[in-house]
């Protein structure tokens, strides 16, 4: 964004632009970034909905590609001013191998950084995760913490490990010289559990509830808080960071920001009921119906079955030792760092976020009939 003529004609590249968060970021950029000239959407799987975007004033370029292939990333990035790197393998269920998770999340991120350097792209926004911090394997609570709260981040699972490694690569790359001699400016956004239109796990819980006759059974105590943030606000934060990285490079370069909004602090299940309740589901029990030791046993059995069945089929239920530990450990955020550094305020109130998500679940209901 070296001179003002270019400043009106920005080229953005969004990796993972066809995923759950990526689609919201793409749509938000088209609505909220008036300086956009071209929007490149790079994804392994391109969505058919991209076609409708191609009729607007911004040039929308869909690029089918793989972040693990350095040459594909570099080719897509040539001439881009800003890259928002969202692509990742989000797998806490054992669907993909640890090696594949590492290749996509870590090597893929390294490829994005090297492509910035090679092509002279100066601004890189990385979608990290709360999981780079925790919950850790010791189950320590992180109660309404911020970016500076001390916490022992210890990971064994391939997904959080890969996100932590990738985030470190991105932060360490801040200040590297890119083609043309300018310095790379990077930063990382750490969403907590994202919810909203398109959220696959919410869809799974909804369908599971329907199969169980409109009921879900409480497994986690109400006292365990799990951080959640609305997808529209996460997308808005990405757009703002991408916009503000140039004018506030000295302040924002190399920084991490939790993604937050006004969503209430609740347990994972109680929070889901904010949307599933108005769609006719009921959460049975004021306390967990099964003792915790039995849930641990079931989760361990699932892990064992997954391992035994792997040669024959992929068995990847929602409950495993890792997901149980995450759901059962308090991890919530309370911070205003994004507001202080780049003026972020949530674009969607809690009421809006809730209404939009309920409408989306209701639409699932009518399409299921
Ligand atoms: N969903 C959450 O609650 C959450 C929370 C915190 C952080 N995140 C992070 O946000 C990002 C997006 O997550 P999401 O929930 O939208 O996931 P998603 O699976 O819906 O989207 C990921 C996108 O990346 C693409 N992708 C995967 N491998 C690729 C590859 N090798 N090359 C190119 N594209 C590839 C997928 O096709 C998909 O469109 C991820 O980096 C994830 O770690 C998600
Ligand atoms: C014990 C069962 C009743 C419930 C199991 C729920 C479980 C599948 C949920 C609970 C918490 C969820 C994770 C959390 O919201 C945050 C993230 C961070 C993000 O980077 C990727 C997704 C992930 C790990 C969620 C996955 C699904 C989890 C574990």
Short mmCIF file of C-alpha atoms and ligand atoms in Angstrom, two decimals:
data_model
loop_
_atom_site.label_atom_id
_atom_site.label_comp_id
_atom_site.label_asym_id
_atom_site.label_seq_id
_atom_site.Cartn_x
_atom_site.Cartn_y
_atom_site.Cartn_z
CA UNK A 1 0.00 0.00 0.00
CA UNK A 2 2.92 2.24 -0.84
CA UNK A 3 1.15 5.21 -2.44
CA UNK A 4 -2.33 6.67 -2.41
CA UNK A 5 -3.14 5.62 -5.99
CA UNK A 6 -2.51 2.00 -5.04
CA UNK A 7 -4.31 2.49 -1.74
CA UNK A 8 -7.63 2.69 -3.58
CA UNK A 9 -6.94 -0.49 -5.51
CA UNK A 10 -6.10 -3.16 -3.02
CA UNK A 11 -5.66 -6.82 -3.79
CA UNK A 12 -6.48 -9.19 -0.92
CA UNK A 13 -5.88 -12.91 -0.79
CA UNK A 14 -7.92 -15.03 1.62
CA UNK A 15 -6.74 -18.61 2.11
CA UNK A 16 -9.43 -21.00 3.32
CA UNK A 17 -11.99 -18.52 2.00
CA UNK A 18 -14.58 -21.24 1.38
CA UNK A 19 -14.69 -22.61 4.94
CA UNK A 20 -17.02 -21.66 7.79
CA UNK A 21 -15.07 -18.58 8.93
CA UNK A 22 -13.54 -17.92 5.50
CA UNK A 23 -16.92 -17.40 3.81
CA UNK A 24 -17.91 -14.84 6.46
CA UNK A 25 -14.59 -13.02 6.03
CA UNK A 26 -14.98 -12.96 2.25
CA UNK A 27 -18.51 -11.56 2.46
CA UNK A 28 -17.49 -9.05 5.13
CA UNK A 29 -14.58 -7.80 3.04
CA UNK A 30 -16.88 -7.23 0.09
CA UNK A 31 -19.28 -5.26 2.30
CA UNK A 32 -16.83 -3.36 4.47
CA UNK A 33 -13.62 -2.74 2.53
CA UNK A 34 -14.32 -0.02 -0.04
CA UNK A 35 -10.68 0.11 -1.19
CA UNK A 36 -10.85 -3.46 -2.44
CA UNK A 37 -10.13 -3.92 -6.14
CA UNK A 38 -9.56 -7.65 -6.32
CA UNK A 39 -10.38 -10.40 -3.85
CA UNK A 40 -8.63 -13.71 -4.38
CA UNK A 41 -10.09 -16.71 -2.66
CA UNK A 42 -7.70 -19.62 -2.33
CA UNK A 43 -9.05 -22.92 -1.11
CA UNK A 44 -8.67 -26.64 -1.60
CA UNK A 45 -12.41 -26.87 -2.26
CA UNK A 46 -14.18 -23.98 -3.95
CA UNK A 47 -17.82 -23.36 -3.03
CA UNK A 48 -20.51 -22.84 -5.71
CA UNK A 49 -21.67 -19.68 -3.83
CA UNK A 50 -18.57 -17.88 -5.13
CA UNK A 51 -20.28 -17.51 -8.51
CA UNK A 52 -22.84 -15.03 -7.13
CA UNK A 53 -20.00 -12.78 -5.90
CA UNK A 54 -18.51 -12.41 -9.35
CA UNK A 55 -21.18 -10.01 -10.57
CA UNK A 56 -20.29 -7.22 -8.10
CA UNK A 57 -17.90 -4.28 -8.53
CA UNK A 58 -14.92 -6.08 -6.95
CA UNK A 59 -13.05 -8.59 -9.08
CA UNK A 60 -13.47 -11.92 -7.32
CA UNK A 61 -10.92 -14.54 -8.34
CA UNK A 62 -11.41 -18.10 -7.13
CA UNK A 63 -8.23 -20.15 -6.96
CA UNK A 64 -8.38 -23.84 -6.28
CA UNK A 65 -5.11 -24.64 -4.52
CA UNK A 66 -3.35 -26.33 -1.66
CA UNK A 67 -1.38 -24.40 0.97
CA UNK A 68 1.02 -27.32 1.32
CA UNK A 69 2.20 -26.63 -2.24
CA UNK A 70 4.57 -23.66 -1.99
CA UNK A 71 4.46 -22.86 -5.71
CA UNK A 72 0.65 -22.71 -5.74
CA UNK A 73 0.62 -20.29 -2.81
CA UNK A 74 3.30 -18.06 -4.34
CA UNK A 75 1.52 -17.96 -7.70
CA UNK A 76 -1.76 -16.98 -6.02
CA UNK A 77 -0.10 -14.29 -3.97
CA UNK A 78 1.80 -12.42 -6.69
CA UNK A 79 0.71 -8.78 -6.60
CA UNK A 80 -1.43 -9.09 -3.45
CA UNK A 81 -1.16 -6.38 -0.79
CA UNK A 82 -2.68 -8.27 2.10
CA UNK A 83 -3.06 -11.97 2.86
CA UNK A 84 -5.54 -13.29 5.40
CA UNK A 85 -4.44 -16.83 6.12
CA UNK A 86 -7.43 -18.75 7.44
CA UNK A 87 -6.93 -22.13 5.75
CA UNK A 88 -6.32 -24.89 8.21
CA UNK A 89 -7.18 -28.43 9.08
CA UNK A 90 -9.52 -28.16 12.06
CA UNK A 91 -9.49 -31.67 13.40
CA UNK A 92 -9.83 -32.64 17.03
CA UNK A 93 -11.68 -35.87 16.23
CA UNK A 94 -8.87 -37.96 14.75
CA UNK A 95 -10.10 -37.78 11.17
CA UNK A 96 -6.71 -36.78 9.75
CA UNK A 97 -3.26 -38.04 10.71
CA UNK A 98 -0.99 -35.86 12.89
CA UNK A 99 1.36 -35.66 9.89
CA UNK A 100 -1.34 -34.22 7.63
CA UNK A 101 -2.43 -31.74 10.31
CA UNK A 102 1.18 -30.59 10.64
CA UNK A 103 1.64 -30.31 6.87
CA UNK A 104 -1.46 -28.17 6.37
CA UNK A 105 -1.29 -26.02 9.49
CA UNK A 106 2.45 -25.59 9.97
CA UNK A 107 4.08 -26.18 6.58
CA UNK A 108 1.13 -24.44 4.89
CA UNK A 109 1.70 -21.37 7.09
CA UNK A 110 5.43 -21.43 6.41
CA UNK A 111 4.61 -21.50 2.68
CA UNK A 112 2.37 -18.45 3.09
CA UNK A 113 5.15 -16.56 4.89
CA UNK A 114 7.75 -17.47 2.26
CA UNK A 115 5.34 -16.46 -0.50
CA UNK A 116 4.93 -13.03 1.17
CA UNK A 117 8.71 -12.65 1.19
CA UNK A 118 9.10 -13.78 -2.43
CA UNK A 119 6.28 -11.74 -3.89
CA UNK A 120 6.56 -8.62 -1.74
CA UNK A 121 3.21 -8.99 0.05
CA UNK A 122 3.67 -6.86 3.13
CA UNK A 123 0.70 -7.59 5.39
CA UNK A 124 -0.20 -10.98 6.82
CA UNK A 125 -3.12 -11.70 9.16
CA UNK A 126 -3.15 -15.21 10.59
CA UNK A 127 -6.17 -16.99 12.06
CA UNK A 128 -4.78 -18.68 15.11
CA UNK A 129 -6.91 -20.16 17.90
CA UNK A 130 -7.50 -19.92 21.64
CA UNK A 131 -6.11 -23.46 21.62
CA UNK A 132 -2.56 -22.18 21.21
CA UNK A 133 -2.95 -21.16 24.84
CA UNK A 134 -5.27 -23.81 26.19
CA UNK A 135 -6.98 -25.58 27.77
CA UNK A 136 -3.72 -27.33 28.58
CA UNK A 137 -3.30 -31.05 29.20
CA UNK A 138 -3.36 -30.44 32.96
CA UNK A 139 -6.89 -29.05 32.82
CA UNK A 140 -5.97 -25.72 34.43
CA UNK A 141 -8.83 -23.22 34.21
CA UNK A 142 -8.29 -20.01 32.26
CA UNK A 143 -11.00 -17.81 33.75
CA UNK A 144 -11.75 -14.61 31.80
CA UNK A 145 -8.09 -14.15 30.98
CA UNK A 146 -6.46 -11.82 28.48
CA UNK A 147 -3.47 -11.88 26.13
CA UNK A 148 -1.10 -11.27 29.06
CA UNK A 149 -2.58 -13.72 31.55
CA UNK A 150 0.09 -16.22 32.61
CA UNK A 151 -0.92 -19.77 31.70
CA UNK A 152 1.08 -22.91 31.21
CA UNK A 153 0.44 -23.76 27.54
CA UNK A 154 1.22 -27.47 27.21
CA UNK A 155 -0.11 -29.40 24.21
CA UNK A 156 -0.06 -33.04 23.25
CA UNK A 157 -2.83 -33.05 20.67
CA UNK A 158 -1.72 -32.48 17.03
CA UNK A 159 -4.25 -29.70 16.32
CA UNK A 160 -3.38 -27.22 19.13
CA UNK A 161 0.29 -28.11 18.74
CA UNK A 162 0.15 -27.27 15.04
CA UNK A 163 -1.71 -24.00 15.65
CA UNK A 164 0.83 -22.98 18.31
CA UNK A 165 3.77 -23.75 16.00
CA UNK A 166 2.16 -21.90 13.11
CA UNK A 167 1.34 -18.88 15.24
CA UNK A 168 4.96 -18.70 16.37
CA UNK A 169 6.17 -18.80 12.76
CA UNK A 170 3.85 -15.92 11.88
CA UNK A 171 4.90 -13.76 14.83
CA UNK A 172 8.59 -14.45 14.25
CA UNK A 173 8.22 -13.44 10.61
CA UNK A 174 7.15 -9.93 11.61
CA UNK A 175 9.83 -7.52 10.39
CA UNK A 176 11.33 -9.84 7.76
CA UNK A 177 12.31 -8.05 4.57
CA UNK A 178 10.03 -8.83 1.64
CA UNK A 179 10.79 -8.47 -2.09
CA UNK A 180 11.23 -4.76 -2.73
CA UNK A 181 12.86 -4.11 0.63
CA UNK A 182 9.83 -3.34 2.82
CA UNK A 183 9.23 -5.11 6.13
CA UNK A 184 6.60 -7.79 6.61
CA UNK A 185 3.94 -6.88 9.17
CA UNK A 186 2.15 -9.84 10.74
CA UNK A 187 -0.32 -10.50 13.48
CA UNK A 188 -2.42 -13.37 14.81
CA UNK A 189 -6.06 -13.52 15.85
CA UNK A 190 -7.11 -16.11 18.38
CA UNK A 191 -10.82 -16.92 18.23
CA UNK A 192 -12.37 -18.90 21.06
CA UNK A 193 -15.06 -21.38 19.95
CA UNK A 194 -16.73 -19.75 16.95
CA UNK A 195 -20.49 -20.11 16.43
CA UNK A 196 -22.96 -18.81 13.90
CA UNK A 197 -24.36 -19.54 10.46
CA UNK A 198 -22.57 -22.50 8.89
CA UNK A 199 -21.16 -23.99 12.10
CA UNK A 200 -20.82 -27.70 11.42
CA UNK A 201 -20.68 -28.89 15.05
CA UNK A 202 -23.85 -26.94 15.92
CA UNK A 203 -25.49 -28.65 12.94
CA UNK A 204 -24.31 -32.04 14.25
CA UNK A 205 -25.71 -31.35 17.73
CA UNK A 206 -29.00 -30.23 16.22
CA UNK A 207 -29.37 -33.40 14.16
CA UNK A 208 -28.31 -35.55 17.11
CA UNK A 209 -31.01 -33.86 19.23
CA UNK A 210 -33.63 -34.56 16.57
CA UNK A 211 -32.60 -38.23 16.43
CA UNK A 212 -32.96 -38.41 20.24
CA UNK A 213 -36.56 -37.18 20.10
CA UNK A 214 -35.82 -33.50 20.66
CA UNK A 215 -33.53 -34.06 23.65
CA UNK A 216 -29.87 -33.63 24.44
CA UNK A 217 -28.40 -34.99 27.64
CA UNK A 218 -26.27 -32.78 29.83
CA UNK A 219 -22.70 -34.03 30.16
CA UNK A 220 -20.80 -30.98 31.43
CA UNK A 221 -21.44 -29.08 34.69
CA UNK A 222 -23.06 -25.66 34.19
CA UNK A 223 -20.19 -24.10 36.16
CA UNK A 224 -17.60 -24.83 33.44
CA UNK A 225 -17.34 -21.71 31.24
CA UNK A 226 -16.40 -22.11 27.59
CA UNK A 227 -15.49 -19.05 25.52
CA UNK A 228 -17.57 -18.46 22.38
CA UNK A 229 -17.56 -15.72 19.80
CA UNK A 230 -19.91 -14.95 16.90
CA UNK A 231 -18.52 -15.66 13.44
CA UNK A 232 -19.60 -12.25 12.09
CA UNK A 233 -17.58 -10.51 14.79
CA UNK A 234 -14.55 -12.72 14.15
CA UNK A 235 -14.83 -11.84 10.45
CA UNK A 236 -15.15 -8.14 11.31
CA UNK A 237 -12.00 -8.33 13.44
CA UNK A 238 -10.11 -9.85 10.50
CA UNK A 239 -11.26 -7.03 8.19
CA UNK A 240 -10.28 -4.36 10.71
CA UNK A 241 -6.88 -5.87 11.44
CA UNK A 242 -6.13 -6.18 7.72
CA UNK A 243 -7.08 -2.53 7.27
CA UNK A 244 -5.20 -1.19 10.29
CA UNK A 245 -1.97 -3.17 9.95
CA UNK A 246 -0.44 -0.58 7.66
CA UNK A 247 -1.18 2.62 9.59
CA UNK A 248 -0.51 0.96 12.95
CA UNK A 249 2.33 -1.36 11.95
CA UNK A 250 4.57 -0.38 14.84
CA UNK A 251 1.88 -1.09 17.41
CA UNK A 252 0.20 -4.13 15.86
CA UNK A 253 3.07 -5.94 14.13
CA UNK A 254 3.94 -9.21 15.88
CA UNK A 255 0.92 -9.00 18.22
CA UNK A 256 -1.75 -11.53 19.15
CA UNK A 257 -5.39 -10.66 19.79
CA UNK A 258 -8.10 -12.84 21.24
CA UNK A 259 -11.36 -12.56 19.30
CA UNK A 260 -14.18 -11.53 21.61
CA UNK A 261 -17.61 -9.98 21.67
CA UNK A 262 -20.57 -9.72 24.02
CA UNK A 263 -21.56 -13.40 23.88
CA UNK A 264 -22.38 -14.56 27.42
CA UNK A 265 -20.14 -16.80 29.50
CA UNK A 266 -21.75 -20.22 29.74
CA UNK A 267 -20.93 -23.89 29.57
CA UNK A 268 -20.57 -25.31 26.06
CA UNK A 269 -23.93 -27.06 26.22
CA UNK A 270 -25.87 -24.22 27.86
CA UNK A 271 -24.52 -21.87 25.24
CA UNK A 272 -25.63 -24.16 22.39
CA UNK A 273 -29.09 -24.25 23.95
CA UNK A 274 -29.40 -20.49 23.35
CA UNK A 275 -29.98 -21.50 19.71
CA UNK A 276 -31.14 -25.09 19.87
CA UNK A 277 -33.72 -24.34 22.60
CA UNK A 278 -35.76 -21.94 20.43
CA UNK A 279 -35.61 -24.60 17.68
CA UNK A 280 -37.41 -27.13 19.84
CA UNK A 281 -34.59 -29.04 21.57
CA UNK A 282 -34.39 -29.57 25.32
CA UNK A 283 -31.26 -30.15 27.43
CA UNK A 284 -32.16 -32.83 29.94
CA UNK A 285 -30.74 -32.52 33.45
CA UNK A 286 -29.63 -29.65 35.62
CA UNK A 287 -26.49 -31.62 36.42
CA UNK A 288 -24.51 -34.06 34.24
CA UNK A 289 -26.48 -37.26 33.80
CA UNK A 290 -23.39 -39.46 33.80
CA UNK A 291 -20.58 -39.27 36.37
CA UNK A 292 -17.37 -37.78 34.96
CA UNK A 293 -15.41 -41.03 35.35
CA UNK A 294 -17.94 -42.77 33.09
CA UNK A 295 -17.60 -40.07 30.43
CA UNK A 296 -13.82 -40.49 30.60
CA UNK A 297 -14.29 -44.23 30.16
CA UNK A 298 -16.62 -43.75 27.16
CA UNK A 299 -14.24 -41.23 25.62
CA UNK A 300 -11.34 -43.64 26.06
CA UNK A 301 -13.39 -46.46 24.55
CA UNK A 302 -14.15 -44.25 21.55
CA UNK A 303 -10.42 -43.59 21.13
CA UNK A 304 -9.67 -47.29 21.35
CA UNK A 305 -12.41 -48.15 18.83
CA UNK A 306 -11.10 -45.47 16.50
CA UNK A 307 -7.67 -47.06 16.61
CA UNK A 308 -8.97 -50.63 16.18
CA UNK A 309 -11.30 -49.77 13.33
CA UNK A 310 -8.89 -47.50 11.47
CA UNK A 311 -7.83 -50.19 8.94
CA UNK A 312 -11.50 -50.77 8.07
CA UNK A 313 -13.31 -47.47 8.50
CA UNK A 314 -13.07 -44.00 9.98
CA UNK A 315 -14.76 -43.89 13.38
CA UNK A 316 -14.61 -40.28 14.62
CA UNK A 317 -17.33 -39.48 17.19
CA UNK A 318 -17.58 -36.06 18.88
CA UNK A 319 -16.61 -37.52 22.26
CA UNK A 320 -12.96 -38.43 22.76
CA UNK A 321 -10.54 -37.75 25.62
CA UNK A 322 -9.39 -34.50 24.06
CA UNK A 323 -12.82 -33.00 23.26
CA UNK A 324 -14.06 -34.04 26.70
CA UNK A 325 -11.12 -32.28 28.36
CA UNK A 326 -11.68 -29.11 26.29
CA UNK A 327 -15.42 -29.04 26.99
CA UNK A 328 -14.87 -29.77 30.67
CA UNK A 329 -12.20 -27.12 31.38
CA UNK A 330 -13.06 -23.49 31.94
CA UNK A 331 -11.49 -21.34 29.25
CA UNK A 332 -12.89 -17.82 28.79
CA UNK A 333 -11.52 -14.52 27.68
CA UNK A 334 -12.06 -10.98 28.94
CA UNK A 335 -9.96 -8.39 27.16
CA UNK A 336 -10.09 -5.06 25.36
CA UNK A 337 -6.74 -5.27 23.58
CA UNK A 338 -8.32 -5.19 20.11
CA UNK A 339 -10.33 -2.12 21.09
CA UNK A 340 -7.22 -0.36 22.42
CA UNK A 341 -4.97 -1.26 19.49
CA UNK A 342 -7.24 -0.85 16.49
CA UNK A 343 -10.59 0.42 17.68
CA UNK A 344 -12.47 -2.87 17.44
CA UNK A 345 -16.04 -2.93 18.67
CA UNK A 346 -18.25 -5.92 17.87
CA UNK A 347 -20.32 -5.28 14.75
CA UNK A 348 -23.08 -7.62 15.94
CA UNK A 349 -24.66 -7.38 19.38
CA UNK A 350 -25.32 -10.58 21.31
CA UNK A 351 -29.02 -10.27 20.43
CA UNK A 352 -28.21 -10.01 16.69
CA UNK A 353 -25.72 -12.86 16.84
CA UNK A 354 -28.24 -15.03 18.63
CA UNK A 355 -31.11 -14.18 16.28
CA UNK A 356 -29.03 -14.80 13.17
CA UNK A 357 -27.82 -18.15 14.49
CA UNK A 358 -31.33 -19.23 15.50
CA UNK A 359 -32.67 -18.32 12.05
CA UNK A 360 -29.93 -20.41 10.49
CA UNK A 361 -30.75 -23.44 12.69
CA UNK A 362 -34.44 -22.97 11.89
CA UNK A 363 -33.60 -23.04 8.21
CA UNK A 364 -31.78 -26.36 8.76
CA UNK A 365 -34.98 -27.63 10.35
CA UNK A 366 -37.13 -26.74 7.34
CA UNK A 367 -34.59 -28.12 4.87
CA UNK A 368 -34.47 -31.40 6.87
CA UNK A 369 -38.25 -31.90 6.50
N1 LIG B 1 -14.18 -23.10 14.14
C1 LIG B 1 -13.66 -22.64 15.27
O1 LIG B 1 -14.30 -22.67 16.33
C2 LIG B 1 -12.29 -22.04 15.28
C3 LIG B 1 -11.83 -21.46 16.46
C4 LIG B 1 -10.56 -20.91 16.49
C5 LIG B 1 -9.77 -20.90 15.34
N2 LIG B 1 -10.22 -21.46 14.21
C6 LIG B 1 -9.34 -21.41 13.03
O2 LIG B 1 -10.04 -20.74 11.99
C7 LIG B 1 -9.66 -21.26 10.73
C8 LIG B 1 -10.91 -21.63 9.94
O3 LIG B 1 -11.63 -22.59 10.68
P1 LIG B 1 -13.07 -23.05 10.19
O4 LIG B 1 -13.82 -23.42 11.40
O5 LIG B 1 -13.64 -22.07 9.24
O6 LIG B 1 -12.69 -24.38 9.43
P2 LIG B 1 -13.19 -24.94 8.05
O7 LIG B 1 -12.75 -26.35 7.97
O8 LIG B 1 -14.64 -24.65 7.85
O9 LIG B 1 -12.38 -24.06 7.02
C9 LIG B 1 -11.06 -24.31 6.68
C10 LIG B 1 -10.90 -24.07 5.19
O10 LIG B 1 -9.53 -24.33 4.86
C11 LIG B 1 -9.52 -25.08 3.67
N3 LIG B 1 -8.31 -25.90 3.62
C12 LIG B 1 -8.02 -26.99 4.38
N4 LIG B 1 -6.85 -27.50 3.99
C13 LIG B 1 -6.39 -26.73 2.98
C14 LIG B 1 -5.24 -26.78 2.17
N5 LIG B 1 -4.33 -27.75 2.30
N6 LIG B 1 -5.09 -25.82 1.23
C15 LIG B 1 -6.02 -24.86 1.05
N7 LIG B 1 -7.14 -24.78 1.78
C16 LIG B 1 -7.32 -25.71 2.74
C17 LIG B 1 -10.75 -25.96 3.73
O11 LIG B 1 -11.11 -26.43 2.44
C18 LIG B 1 -11.74 -25.02 4.35
O12 LIG B 1 -12.46 -24.31 3.37
C19 LIG B 1 -8.73 -22.43 11.00
O13 LIG B 1 -7.40 -22.02 10.80
C20 LIG B 1 -8.97 -22.76 12.47
O14 LIG B 1 -7.82 -23.29 13.07
C21 LIG B 1 -11.47 -22.02 14.14
C1 LIG B 2 -18.37 -33.79 25.96
C2 LIG B 2 -19.41 -33.64 24.91
C3 LIG B 2 -20.77 -33.67 25.51
C4 LIG B 2 -19.30 -32.33 24.17
C5 LIG B 2 -18.18 -32.34 23.15
C6 LIG B 2 -18.08 -30.96 22.60
C7 LIG B 2 -16.81 -30.80 21.78
C8 LIG B 2 -16.98 -31.53 20.47
C9 LIG B 2 -16.52 -29.30 21.61
C10 LIG B 2 -16.37 -28.61 22.97
C11 LIG B 2 -15.42 -27.43 22.76
C12 LIG B 2 -15.15 -27.42 21.28
C13 LIG B 2 -13.87 -26.75 20.80
C14 LIG B 2 -13.78 -25.28 21.22
O1 LIG B 2 -15.00 -24.61 21.02
C15 LIG B 2 -12.73 -24.54 20.53
C16 LIG B 2 -12.11 -24.99 19.42
C17 LIG B 2 -10.98 -24.19 18.89
C18 LIG B 2 -10.84 -24.21 17.41
O2 LIG B 2 -9.57 -23.76 17.04
C19 LIG B 2 -11.18 -25.50 16.76
C20 LIG B 2 -12.44 -26.11 17.28
C21 LIG B 2 -12.42 -26.27 18.77
C22 LIG B 2 -11.31 -27.25 19.15
C23 LIG B 2 -13.80 -26.83 19.26
C24 LIG B 2 -14.00 -28.28 18.78
C25 LIG B 2 -15.23 -28.95 19.37
C26 LIG B 2 -15.20 -28.91 20.89
C27 LIG B 2 -14.03 -29.72 21.43
#
